[in-house]
Amino acid sequence: MHLLNLILQTSSFGVFTSSRLFFPLRLPATFSFALQIFPSRSTISFSHYNIHKTMASGLVTKRAKYKTTIKDPGTPGHLRMTLEKILFMPHNPKSAGKLDVEFRYIKGQKHTKEGSNKPPWLNLTNNQNGSFIFEFENYSDLQDCRDFVGKVLAKSGEVSEKPTVAYPDEQLSAAEMELRIKLLQEDSELQKLHKQFVLSGVLTEAEFWATRKKLLDREASKKMKQRLGFKSAMVSDIKPSTDGRTNKVTFNLTPEIILQIFAEKPAVHRAFLSYVPNKMSERNFWTKYFRAEYLHSTKNSIAAAAEAAEDEELAVFLKQDDILASEARKKIRRVDPTLDMEADEGDDYTHLPDHGIFRDGNKEMTESQNELYKRTLSQDINRHAAVVLEGRAVDAEFEDTKAVAEALAQSKRESSNKGESDGDTSRERLDRLSRMTEIEDLQGSNNLPLAPLCIKDPRDYFDSQQANALRTSGDALGGTEQIKCSLSILEVYSSLRESISSIKAMGWKEPIVKPEAAHQVFDALTNSISNTKHNIGKNPQESVLDRLPRKTKEELLHIWTSILELLKHFWASYPITTSYLYAKVNRLKDAMSNIYPQLEEIKGSVPSEFRHQVSLLVRPMHQALDAAIQHYEASMQKRSTQSGEKPNGYV
Amino acid sequence: MASAPSKLYADDVSLVVVLLDTNPFFWSSSSLSFSQFLSHVLAFFNAILTLNQLNQVVVIATGYNSCDYIFDSASDLNRSFENGRMPVMSSSLLQKLEEFLIKDEQLSKEEPEGRIKSSLFLGSLSMALCYIQRVFRSGALHPHPRILCLQGSPDGPEQYVAIMNAIFSAQRSEVPIDSCYIGAQNSAFLQQASYITGGVHHKPQNLDGLFQYLMTIFATDLHSRSFIHLPKPVGVDFRASCFCHKNTIDMGYVCSVCLSIFCKHHKKCSTCGSVFGQAQSEAASASDKKRKTPET
């Protein structure tokens, strides 16, 4: 007796649906299988099952005793936990142990260990450092409650990061919110800005995100799902599990695997659609299928033929796949002759065993009955590879086999319909063929209408503008000295040439440079070099920021980005047309005024050698803020003079 | 920008391409006379040539109407101008310079209108870059070239675009541009050129000691710059000129497609032809408003 040596295959953990089919396999001498189908959503361990169940329903109810302190014997009753709150109802309505606490106030939990001798207690601590102790009947109850509380606490931790203010005029979908939260979590700078402005009420959510649409869009597009293809591992290698005691072999089939089987073996698909549920149950179908697989694997074609003769359904699985054959033939016919001149009927071999090559040099194809039931490994591998490369035709997840089969059939029908509306495509093909068979050298010249080349006149940059520049250049460089040159060209050139002749005649000036002048220059240069090295640093491109202490640098940068944010919104709200904008501008102005003291603080906190640099850096910030506030005040004045209002306090 | 200072030069051979400003309008009104200037500069050239046997100096004259090569220390044509009073090379340079000036004068068309005009700095910069490219492609071992600009004339804003292009190509070829400005005002182009390409810019305070400035700062070859400190300007004047009128501006409109700068709002970009959208309001306009503050 030899049992097949097989490995247990488990489905993944509770999230995907799985239907389990179990085959008990007896000894090879007597072949019979039994199928066992489990309901979906079965998982491995019991406690995790509970979690999924409870999280799905959001409710846990257990019998427990409520103790206010450890010494307290405890009031027996029912403990009921929902996602929002904890409710304890004592059995005895007259006793005082009723408890109704919201999860918001629960800070943490403690519990007694399972292995110790202590009774199963769960201790929930709340914000005010009080505690609620519950004693359970057994540890598994404690476990459930503990997990539930843990999950709720974890969830509530996330909730606090969501923006707390929801504006009624802004319809946000859950997906939008998720995107925003994700962005905030990823970018700490953004989060800081968000916290600073939105949570303090200076800017609203909508305004904050209005300027960041591009970021949100990018995040959204990242979430586009990619279609998963089939696995490269061959499905026919499904290893069943053996049960040594009962001599049963169990195959697990998920809809995923079933989809792949149907994609690779269209004859099986067709058989499924026609036989199930009319002629046989699904279980029988798969039993026969795996029986056929087993026969193939033994490579015993005589036995296969024998069994096929007995059982016609089994025969379907054992025979060659005729659908494949016809498809292959169709494909050959559709090959574009311009691509592959040599493809012809003789290339139709993928569905033949051994690719039509016979080991013993025998060129004839003797179709004995046994030949029909042979299938070679290369056939299988090629077919599998072809299916994987074609990709997945159907995308959704399925609950059961019937749905899979139908979806696949549907998609096949669609694609064949598309193929049949071929009148146009065949004409296209003929067109293309006729174009490709032309020989270009023998054609006449093809005078396509040429578009005239249009180059922007480069003289725009150089010559023609020079006249303009000369005309207007008188007042262009404002503030610079304008040395008038009143000599004529002749004079000027002649004076230059005179200099040259003089130097030619007299030679160089002796000495070329006076020692005092040289000394002075040298001194000045060395002083300035050492000074600038001290002040600025060796590299002219090195930024002043890098030499500041890190904290200062970060603060400065953060203040700068917040100034930018505020200014962006400020300038965008002008001209003020609605009262909403008016209020917004007021808020922004207040926020901007608050930045001045922050800047002063930074300037004060910096060690003295950097103070000058920092004040230089801070200057443009001041300028920008000043400009904005000036503009604000000017527009306020204009408004008040226009509307004739008297300012506050003015009688 | 990691350019000349960070590149590893194996030795201290230098090839200096000098752009000499020979704008007669400038020299006629400069405090330093041209002959004094020439004596400083010629001595400087000789000094460079003595620093290393393989050093090479090429001089291009930046005239008012044209530019031309006037001296190449590596060529053999220097023998023919003997003059007892100064080294041979200098006399040949002077001879060529004179011929250049004559040619330049003949190209002058009109009377000057008042302001000192700018020289054709752009032309000589381009010629220098072409020469350097030829050196690169000569294949033989060559020292790494650098460009030294001795400029006095003011910037011509109409040359802004082309000069920036030349500067970027110098940056790309890793050719540092040193500049010594002896004019009265500040030259934004030269500052930007030196800043971008990793060269050194200096405006000498005391023109009598020009030779000393040249020797201290500009004679340093590229290898030695990694350990010899050279003076750095405190800030760089990054002002641009607008593309429509060639005025120097510090606040203007930028086309978001091709980054050309305009001083006033246009309907259509003249460089790339893209149409600008409608300005929605004064404060929030469709084309960007950019402010460049000079850091000096």
PDB file of N, CA and C in Angstrom, chain A residues 456 461-462 465-466 469 472 477 481-485 487-490 492-493 496-497 499-500 503-505 507-508 512-513 518 520-522 525 529 533 537-538 540-541 571 574-575, chain B residues 1 24-25 27 34-35 40 42-43 46 83 85-86 90 94-95 98 101 104-105 108 110 112 114 116 158 162 185 195 206 208-209 212-213 229 231-232 244 246 248 270-271 283:
ATOM      1  N   LYS A 456      10.187  81.637 -35.176  1.00  0.00           N
ATOM      2  CA  LYS A 456      10.015  82.969 -34.617  1.00  0.00           C
ATOM      3  C   LYS A 456      11.255  83.764 -34.982  1.00  0.00           C
ATOM      4  N   TYR A 461      15.237  89.002 -30.883  1.00  0.00           N
ATOM      5  CA  TYR A 461      16.058  89.093 -29.692  1.00  0.00           C
ATOM      6  C   TYR A 461      17.185  90.072 -29.868  1.00  0.00           C
ATOM      7  N   PHE A 462      17.713  90.112 -31.014  1.00  0.00           N
ATOM      8  CA  PHE A 462      18.976  90.811 -31.157  1.00  0.00           C
ATOM      9  C   PHE A 462      18.843  92.166 -31.828  1.00  0.00           C
ATOM     10  N   GLN A 465      15.482  94.753 -31.695  1.00  0.00           N
ATOM     11  CA  GLN A 465      15.220  95.302 -30.379  1.00  0.00           C
ATOM     12  C   GLN A 465      16.268  96.307 -29.979  1.00  0.00           C
ATOM     13  N   GLN A 466      17.381  96.239 -30.615  1.00  0.00           N
ATOM     14  CA  GLN A 466      18.427  97.154 -30.183  1.00  0.00           C
ATOM     15  C   GLN A 466      18.000  98.590 -30.376  1.00  0.00           C
ATOM     16  N   ALA A 469      15.878  99.410 -27.607  1.00  0.00           N
ATOM     17  CA  ALA A 469      16.654  99.547 -26.377  1.00  0.00           C
ATOM     18  C   ALA A 469      17.385 100.873 -26.356  1.00  0.00           C
ATOM     19  N   THR A 472      14.853 103.618 -25.562  1.00  0.00           N
ATOM     20  CA  THR A 472      14.310 103.674 -24.210  1.00  0.00           C
ATOM     21  C   THR A 472      15.366 103.518 -23.140  1.00  0.00           C
ATOM     22  N   LEU A 477      18.124 102.177 -16.799  1.00  0.00           N
ATOM     23  CA  LEU A 477      18.887 101.929 -15.579  1.00  0.00           C
ATOM     24  C   LEU A 477      18.748 103.128 -14.670  1.00  0.00           C
ATOM     25  N   GLU A 481      24.754 106.084 -12.611  1.00  0.00           N
ATOM     26  CA  GLU A 481      25.363 107.266 -13.238  1.00  0.00           C
ATOM     27  C   GLU A 481      25.373 107.096 -14.728  1.00  0.00           C
ATOM     28  N   GLN A 482      25.135 108.120 -15.384  1.00  0.00           N
ATOM     29  CA  GLN A 482      25.203 108.034 -16.834  1.00  0.00           C
ATOM     30  C   GLN A 482      26.294 108.970 -17.303  1.00  0.00           C
ATOM     31  N   ILE A 483      27.361 108.336 -17.669  1.00  0.00           N
ATOM     32  CA  ILE A 483      28.498 109.144 -18.126  1.00  0.00           C
ATOM     33  C   ILE A 483      28.269 109.515 -19.573  1.00  0.00           C
ATOM     34  N   LYS A 484      28.182 110.772 -19.818  1.00  0.00           N
ATOM     35  CA  LYS A 484      27.914 111.197 -21.190  1.00  0.00           C
ATOM     36  C   LYS A 484      29.189 111.127 -21.988  1.00  0.00           C
ATOM     37  N   CYS A 485      29.069 110.630 -23.183  1.00  0.00           N
ATOM     38  CA  CYS A 485      30.232 110.558 -24.040  1.00  0.00           C
ATOM     39  C   CYS A 485      30.005 111.522 -25.187  1.00  0.00           C
ATOM     40  N   LEU A 487      32.313 112.675 -27.270  1.00  0.00           N
ATOM     41  CA  LEU A 487      33.291 112.699 -28.348  1.00  0.00           C
ATOM     42  C   LEU A 487      32.763 111.948 -29.558  1.00  0.00           C
ATOM     43  N   SER A 488      33.306 112.234 -30.656  1.00  0.00           N
ATOM     44  CA  SER A 488      32.862 111.523 -31.847  1.00  0.00           C
ATOM     45  C   SER A 488      33.650 110.228 -31.972  1.00  0.00           C
ATOM     46  N   ILE A 489      33.214 109.452 -32.902  1.00  0.00           N
ATOM     47  CA  ILE A 489      33.858 108.149 -33.082  1.00  0.00           C
ATOM     48  C   ILE A 489      35.325 108.322 -33.439  1.00  0.00           C
ATOM     49  N   LEU A 490      35.544 109.189 -34.314  1.00  0.00           N
ATOM     50  CA  LEU A 490      36.903 109.387 -34.799  1.00  0.00           C
ATOM     51  C   LEU A 490      37.842 109.699 -33.639  1.00  0.00           C
ATOM     52  N   VAL A 492      37.501 109.136 -30.599  1.00  0.00           N
ATOM     53  CA  VAL A 492      37.614 108.076 -29.613  1.00  0.00           C
ATOM     54  C   VAL A 492      38.590 107.010 -30.061  1.00  0.00           C
ATOM     55  N   TYR A 493      38.422 106.605 -31.276  1.00  0.00           N
ATOM     56  CA  TYR A 493      39.305 105.553 -31.757  1.00  0.00           C
ATOM     57  C   TYR A 493      40.739 106.051 -31.858  1.00  0.00           C
ATOM     58  N   LEU A 496      42.465 105.945 -28.622  1.00  0.00           N
ATOM     59  CA  LEU A 496      42.834 104.588 -28.229  1.00  0.00           C
ATOM     60  C   LEU A 496      44.108 104.175 -28.943  1.00  0.00           C
ATOM     61  N   ARG A 497      44.122 104.466 -30.219  1.00  0.00           N
ATOM     62  CA  ARG A 497      45.304 104.044 -30.946  1.00  0.00           C
ATOM     63  C   ARG A 497      46.547 104.786 -30.508  1.00  0.00           C
ATOM     64  N   SER A 499      47.141 105.588 -27.488  1.00  0.00           N
ATOM     65  CA  SER A 499      47.653 104.906 -26.293  1.00  0.00           C
ATOM     66  C   SER A 499      48.504 103.721 -26.685  1.00  0.00           C
ATOM     67  N   ILE A 500      48.028 103.029 -27.673  1.00  0.00           N
ATOM     68  CA  ILE A 500      48.780 101.838 -28.053  1.00  0.00           C
ATOM     69  C   ILE A 500      50.148 102.228 -28.600  1.00  0.00           C
ATOM     70  N   ILE A 503      52.471 103.201 -25.855  1.00  0.00           N
ATOM     71  CA  ILE A 503      53.035 102.114 -25.079  1.00  0.00           C
ATOM     72  C   ILE A 503      54.028 101.332 -25.912  1.00  0.00           C
ATOM     73  N   LYS A 504      53.792 101.292 -27.185  1.00  0.00           N
ATOM     74  CA  LYS A 504      54.776 100.610 -28.004  1.00  0.00           C
ATOM     75  C   LYS A 504      56.089 101.357 -28.017  1.00  0.00           C
ATOM     76  N   ALA A 505      55.963 102.621 -28.034  1.00  0.00           N
ATOM     77  CA  ALA A 505      57.188 103.411 -28.093  1.00  0.00           C
ATOM     78  C   ALA A 505      57.937 103.375 -26.777  1.00  0.00           C
ATOM     79  N   GLY A 507      57.487 101.393 -24.116  1.00  0.00           N
ATOM     80  CA  GLY A 507      57.588 100.176 -23.326  1.00  0.00           C
ATOM     81  C   GLY A 507      56.666 100.259 -22.123  1.00  0.00           C
ATOM     82  N   TRP A 508      56.794  99.310 -21.277  1.00  0.00           N
ATOM     83  CA  TRP A 508      55.927  99.302 -20.118  1.00  0.00           C
ATOM     84  C   TRP A 508      56.312 100.370 -19.138  1.00  0.00           C
ATOM     85  N   ILE A 512      55.641  98.657 -13.008  1.00  0.00           N
ATOM     86  CA  ILE A 512      54.269  98.405 -13.477  1.00  0.00           C
ATOM     87  C   ILE A 512      53.271  98.800 -12.406  1.00  0.00           C
ATOM     88  N   VAL A 513      53.618  98.454 -11.205  1.00  0.00           N
ATOM     89  CA  VAL A 513      52.712  98.865 -10.147  1.00  0.00           C
ATOM     90  C   VAL A 513      53.561  99.340  -8.969  1.00  0.00           C
ATOM     91  N   ALA A 518      50.513  98.225  -4.427  1.00  0.00           N
ATOM     92  CA  ALA A 518      50.397  96.769  -4.413  1.00  0.00           C
ATOM     93  C   ALA A 518      50.193  96.271  -2.996  1.00  0.00           C
ATOM     94  N   GLN A 520      48.948  97.844  -0.486  1.00  0.00           N
ATOM     95  CA  GLN A 520      47.608  98.191  -0.007  1.00  0.00           C
ATOM     96  C   GLN A 520      46.558  97.221  -0.560  1.00  0.00           C
ATOM     97  N   VAL A 521      46.673  96.992  -1.848  1.00  0.00           N
ATOM     98  CA  VAL A 521      45.708  96.071  -2.470  1.00  0.00           C
ATOM     99  C   VAL A 521      45.773  94.706  -1.804  1.00  0.00           C
ATOM    100  N   PHE A 522      46.981  94.246  -1.619  1.00  0.00           N
ATOM    101  CA  PHE A 522      47.156  92.917  -1.063  1.00  0.00           C
ATOM    102  C   PHE A 522      46.551  92.814   0.323  1.00  0.00           C
ATOM    103  N   LEU A 525      42.778  92.848   0.161  1.00  0.00           N
ATOM    104  CA  LEU A 525      42.246  91.575  -0.324  1.00  0.00           C
ATOM    105  C   LEU A 525      42.296  90.510   0.761  1.00  0.00           C
ATOM    106  N   ILE A 529      39.107  88.622   2.312  1.00  0.00           N
ATOM    107  CA  ILE A 529      38.945  87.178   2.167  1.00  0.00           C
ATOM    108  C   ILE A 529      38.738  86.539   3.521  1.00  0.00           C
ATOM    109  N   LYS A 533      35.257  84.752   4.693  1.00  0.00           N
ATOM    110  CA  LYS A 533      35.284  83.345   5.049  1.00  0.00           C
ATOM    111  C   LYS A 533      34.628  83.152   6.393  1.00  0.00           C
ATOM    112  N   GLY A 537      31.337  81.663   4.765  1.00  0.00           N
ATOM    113  CA  GLY A 537      31.637  80.254   4.532  1.00  0.00           C
ATOM    114  C   GLY A 537      32.374  80.088   3.229  1.00  0.00           C
ATOM    115  N   LYS A 538      32.937  78.933   3.040  1.00  0.00           N
ATOM    116  CA  LYS A 538      33.840  78.769   1.917  1.00  0.00           C
ATOM    117  C   LYS A 538      33.123  78.777   0.575  1.00  0.00           C
ATOM    118  N   PRO A 540      30.448  79.714  -2.075  1.00  0.00           N
ATOM    119  CA  PRO A 540      29.454  80.776  -2.295  1.00  0.00           C
ATOM    120  C   PRO A 540      28.046  80.223  -2.447  1.00  0.00           C
ATOM    121  N   GLN A 541      27.961  78.972  -2.841  1.00  0.00           N
ATOM    122  CA  GLN A 541      26.618  78.441  -3.003  1.00  0.00           C
ATOM    123  C   GLN A 541      26.082  77.847  -1.722  1.00  0.00           C
ATOM    124  N   TRP A 571      -3.915  86.969  -0.477  1.00  0.00           N
ATOM    125  CA  TRP A 571      -3.969  87.674  -1.752  1.00  0.00           C
ATOM    126  C   TRP A 571      -5.046  87.102  -2.645  1.00  0.00           C
ATOM    127  N   TYR A 574      -8.589  88.858  -2.356  1.00  0.00           N
ATOM    128  CA  TYR A 574      -8.885  90.192  -2.871  1.00  0.00           C
ATOM    129  C   TYR A 574      -9.315  90.096  -4.305  1.00  0.00           C
ATOM    130  N   PRO A 575     -10.179  90.894  -4.883  1.00  0.00           N
ATOM    131  CA  PRO A 575     -10.947  91.926  -4.183  1.00  0.00           C
ATOM    132  C   PRO A 575     -12.071  91.321  -3.348  1.00  0.00           C
TER     133      PRO A 575
ATOM    134  N   MET B   1      26.591  74.697  -7.205  1.00  0.00           N
ATOM    135  CA  MET B   1      26.797  73.903  -8.416  1.00  0.00           C
ATOM    136  C   MET B   1      28.188  73.335  -8.382  1.00  0.00           C
ATOM    137  N   PRO B  24      36.119 101.787 -27.220  1.00  0.00           N
ATOM    138  CA  PRO B  24      36.800 103.093 -27.154  1.00  0.00           C
ATOM    139  C   PRO B  24      36.010 104.115 -26.353  1.00  0.00           C
ATOM    140  N   PHE B  25      34.676 104.001 -26.385  1.00  0.00           N
ATOM    141  CA  PHE B  25      33.874 104.975 -25.647  1.00  0.00           C
ATOM    142  C   PHE B  25      34.106 104.845 -24.160  1.00  0.00           C
ATOM    143  N   TRP B  27      36.889 103.606 -22.767  1.00  0.00           N
ATOM    144  CA  TRP B  27      38.247 103.976 -22.400  1.00  0.00           C
ATOM    145  C   TRP B  27      38.496 105.465 -22.457  1.00  0.00           C
ATOM    146  N   PHE B  34      44.126 103.780 -21.047  1.00  0.00           N
ATOM    147  CA  PHE B  34      44.252 102.520 -21.735  1.00  0.00           C
ATOM    148  C   PHE B  34      45.686 102.018 -21.727  1.00  0.00           C
ATOM    149  N   SER B  35      46.630 102.922 -21.815  1.00  0.00           N
ATOM    150  CA  SER B  35      48.020 102.461 -21.842  1.00  0.00           C
ATOM    151  C   SER B  35      48.424 101.888 -20.501  1.00  0.00           C
ATOM    152  N   HIS B  40      49.527  96.895 -17.279  1.00  0.00           N
ATOM    153  CA  HIS B  40      49.185  95.943 -16.224  1.00  0.00           C
ATOM    154  C   HIS B  40      48.880  94.580 -16.830  1.00  0.00           C
ATOM    155  N   LEU B  42      49.484  93.297 -19.837  1.00  0.00           N
ATOM    156  CA  LEU B  42      50.520  92.555 -20.545  1.00  0.00           C
ATOM    157  C   LEU B  42      51.496  91.916 -19.579  1.00  0.00           C
ATOM    158  N   ALA B  43      51.800  92.627 -18.517  1.00  0.00           N
ATOM    159  CA  ALA B  43      52.682  92.031 -17.511  1.00  0.00           C
ATOM    160  C   ALA B  43      52.015  90.803 -16.908  1.00  0.00           C
ATOM    161  N   ASN B  46      52.375  87.830 -19.174  1.00  0.00           N
ATOM    162  CA  ASN B  46      53.704  87.239 -19.081  1.00  0.00           C
ATOM    163  C   ASN B  46      53.865  86.448 -17.815  1.00  0.00           C
ATOM    164  N   ASN B  83      60.869  94.154 -31.082  1.00  0.00           N
ATOM    165  CA  ASN B  83      60.887  95.518 -30.573  1.00  0.00           C
ATOM    166  C   ASN B  83      61.745  95.472 -29.322  1.00  0.00           C
ATOM    167  N   ARG B  85      62.075  97.146 -26.839  1.00  0.00           N
ATOM    168  CA  ARG B  85      61.667  97.654 -25.526  1.00  0.00           C
ATOM    169  C   ARG B  85      60.741  96.749 -24.741  1.00  0.00           C
ATOM    170  N   MET B  86      60.220  95.769 -25.375  1.00  0.00           N
ATOM    171  CA  MET B  86      59.351  94.916 -24.562  1.00  0.00           C
ATOM    172  C   MET B  86      59.410  93.508 -25.104  1.00  0.00           C
ATOM    173  N   SER B  90      54.424  90.562 -26.336  1.00  0.00           N
ATOM    174  CA  SER B  90      53.608  91.740 -26.104  1.00  0.00           C
ATOM    175  C   SER B  90      53.557  92.605 -27.339  1.00  0.00           C
ATOM    176  N   LEU B  94      50.266  93.856 -29.359  1.00  0.00           N
ATOM    177  CA  LEU B  94      49.906  95.249 -29.582  1.00  0.00           C
ATOM    178  C   LEU B  94      49.687  95.533 -31.057  1.00  0.00           C
ATOM    179  N   GLN B  95      50.510  94.916 -31.843  1.00  0.00           N
ATOM    180  CA  GLN B  95      50.365  95.128 -33.277  1.00  0.00           C
ATOM    181  C   GLN B  95      48.988  94.647 -33.748  1.00  0.00           C
ATOM    182  N   GLU B  98      46.197  96.877 -32.658  1.00  0.00           N
ATOM    183  CA  GLU B  98      46.048  98.082 -33.456  1.00  0.00           C
ATOM    184  C   GLU B  98      45.296  97.789 -34.755  1.00  0.00           C
ATOM    185  N   LEU B 101      41.700  97.469 -34.085  1.00  0.00           N
ATOM    186  CA  LEU B 101      40.993  98.722 -33.837  1.00  0.00           C
ATOM    187  C   LEU B 101      40.695  99.458 -35.134  1.00  0.00           C
ATOM    188  N   ASP B 104      37.812  97.796 -36.621  1.00  0.00           N
ATOM    189  CA  ASP B 104      36.599  98.060 -35.855  1.00  0.00           C
ATOM    190  C   ASP B 104      36.063  99.451 -36.160  1.00  0.00           C
ATOM    191  N   GLU B 105      36.994 100.391 -36.304  1.00  0.00           N
ATOM    192  CA  GLU B 105      36.549 101.745 -36.573  1.00  0.00           C
ATOM    193  C   GLU B 105      35.828 101.829 -37.907  1.00  0.00           C
ATOM    194  N   SER B 108      32.172 101.161 -37.864  1.00  0.00           N
ATOM    195  CA  SER B 108      31.230 102.015 -37.144  1.00  0.00           C
ATOM    196  C   SER B 108      30.305 102.711 -38.103  1.00  0.00           C
ATOM    197  N   GLU B 110      27.320 104.898 -37.027  1.00  0.00           N
ATOM    198  CA  GLU B 110      26.633 106.145 -36.690  1.00  0.00           C
ATOM    199  C   GLU B 110      27.297 106.814 -35.496  1.00  0.00           C
ATOM    200  N   PRO B 112      27.634 108.252 -31.830  1.00  0.00           N
ATOM    201  CA  PRO B 112      27.083 107.770 -30.568  1.00  0.00           C
ATOM    202  C   PRO B 112      26.033 108.736 -30.049  1.00  0.00           C
ATOM    203  N   GLY B 114      24.936 109.273 -26.796  1.00  0.00           N
ATOM    204  CA  GLY B 114      24.955 109.877 -25.461  1.00  0.00           C
ATOM    205  C   GLY B 114      25.520 108.933 -24.419  1.00  0.00           C
ATOM    206  N   ILE B 116      27.184 105.726 -22.730  1.00  0.00           N
ATOM    207  CA  ILE B 116      28.232 104.810 -23.162  1.00  0.00           C
ATOM    208  C   ILE B 116      27.572 103.521 -23.584  1.00  0.00           C
ATOM    209  N   GLU B 158      20.089  94.308 -24.013  1.00  0.00           N
ATOM    210  CA  GLU B 158      19.597  93.597 -25.194  1.00  0.00           C
ATOM    211  C   GLU B 158      20.360  92.312 -25.427  1.00  0.00           C
ATOM    212  N   ALA B 162      21.051  86.120 -24.984  1.00  0.00           N
ATOM    213  CA  ALA B 162      22.145  85.377 -25.597  1.00  0.00           C
ATOM    214  C   ALA B 162      23.292  85.168 -24.616  1.00  0.00           C
ATOM    215  N   GLN B 185      29.822 101.226 -12.669  1.00  0.00           N
ATOM    216  CA  GLN B 185      28.695 100.587 -11.990  1.00  0.00           C
ATOM    217  C   GLN B 185      28.979  99.111 -11.814  1.00  0.00           C
ATOM    218  N   TYR B 195      29.071  83.443 -10.925  1.00  0.00           N
ATOM    219  CA  TYR B 195      28.375  82.659  -9.905  1.00  0.00           C
ATOM    220  C   TYR B 195      27.933  81.315 -10.450  1.00  0.00           C
ATOM    221  N   ASN B 206      40.899  99.723  -6.164  1.00  0.00           N
ATOM    222  CA  ASN B 206      42.008 100.626  -6.410  1.00  0.00           C
ATOM    223  C   ASN B 206      42.643 100.260  -7.738  1.00  0.00           C
ATOM    224  N   ASP B 208      44.950 101.531  -9.440  1.00  0.00           N
ATOM    225  CA  ASP B 208      46.389 101.641  -9.626  1.00  0.00           C
ATOM    226  C   ASP B 208      47.074 100.318  -9.365  1.00  0.00           C
ATOM    227  N   GLY B 209      46.489  99.544  -8.520  1.00  0.00           N
ATOM    228  CA  GLY B 209      47.107  98.270  -8.225  1.00  0.00           C
ATOM    229  C   GLY B 209      46.481  97.135  -9.001  1.00  0.00           C
ATOM    230  N   GLN B 212      48.245  93.926  -9.198  1.00  0.00           N
ATOM    231  CA  GLN B 212      48.258  93.123  -7.986  1.00  0.00           C
ATOM    232  C   GLN B 212      46.964  92.325  -7.867  1.00  0.00           C
ATOM    233  N   TYR B 213      45.851  92.990  -8.217  1.00  0.00           N
ATOM    234  CA  TYR B 213      44.590  92.254  -8.181  1.00  0.00           C
ATOM    235  C   TYR B 213      44.647  91.061  -9.111  1.00  0.00           C
ATOM    236  N   HIS B 229      42.165  80.476  -0.989  1.00  0.00           N
ATOM    237  CA  HIS B 229      40.899  81.194  -0.864  1.00  0.00           C
ATOM    238  C   HIS B 229      40.908  82.428  -1.728  1.00  0.00           C
ATOM    239  N   PRO B 231      38.561  85.909  -3.023  1.00  0.00           N
ATOM    240  CA  PRO B 231      37.476  86.721  -2.478  1.00  0.00           C
ATOM    241  C   PRO B 231      36.142  86.387  -3.128  1.00  0.00           C
ATOM    242  N   LYS B 232      35.147  86.397  -2.293  1.00  0.00           N
ATOM    243  CA  LYS B 232      33.818  86.093  -2.805  1.00  0.00           C
ATOM    244  C   LYS B 232      32.966  87.334  -2.708  1.00  0.00           C
ATOM    245  N   CYS B 244      10.908  91.796 -23.910  1.00  0.00           N
ATOM    246  CA  CYS B 244      10.247  92.631 -24.914  1.00  0.00           C
ATOM    247  C   CYS B 244      10.995  93.930 -25.141  1.00  0.00           C
ATOM    248  N   LYS B 246      13.999  94.715 -23.326  1.00  0.00           N
ATOM    249  CA  LYS B 246      15.369  94.597 -22.856  1.00  0.00           C
ATOM    250  C   LYS B 246      15.695  95.555 -21.737  1.00  0.00           C
ATOM    251  N   THR B 248      16.151  96.228 -17.719  1.00  0.00           N
ATOM    252  CA  THR B 248      16.445  95.431 -16.535  1.00  0.00           C
ATOM    253  C   THR B 248      15.276  95.559 -15.577  1.00  0.00           C
ATOM    254  N   SER B 270       6.039  85.837 -26.813  1.00  0.00           N
ATOM    255  CA  SER B 270       6.673  86.016 -28.124  1.00  0.00           C
ATOM    256  C   SER B 270       7.737  84.979 -28.390  1.00  0.00           C
ATOM    257  N   THR B 271       8.144  84.229 -27.365  1.00  0.00           N
ATOM    258  CA  THR B 271       9.177  83.210 -27.587  1.00  0.00           C
ATOM    259  C   THR B 271       8.575  81.913 -28.057  1.00  0.00           C
ATOM    260  N   ALA B 283      -5.014  90.948  -8.255  1.00  0.00           N
ATOM    261  CA  ALA B 283      -4.130  90.228  -7.339  1.00  0.00           C
ATOM    262  C   ALA B 283      -3.855  88.826  -7.840  1.00  0.00           C
TER     263      ALA B 283
END
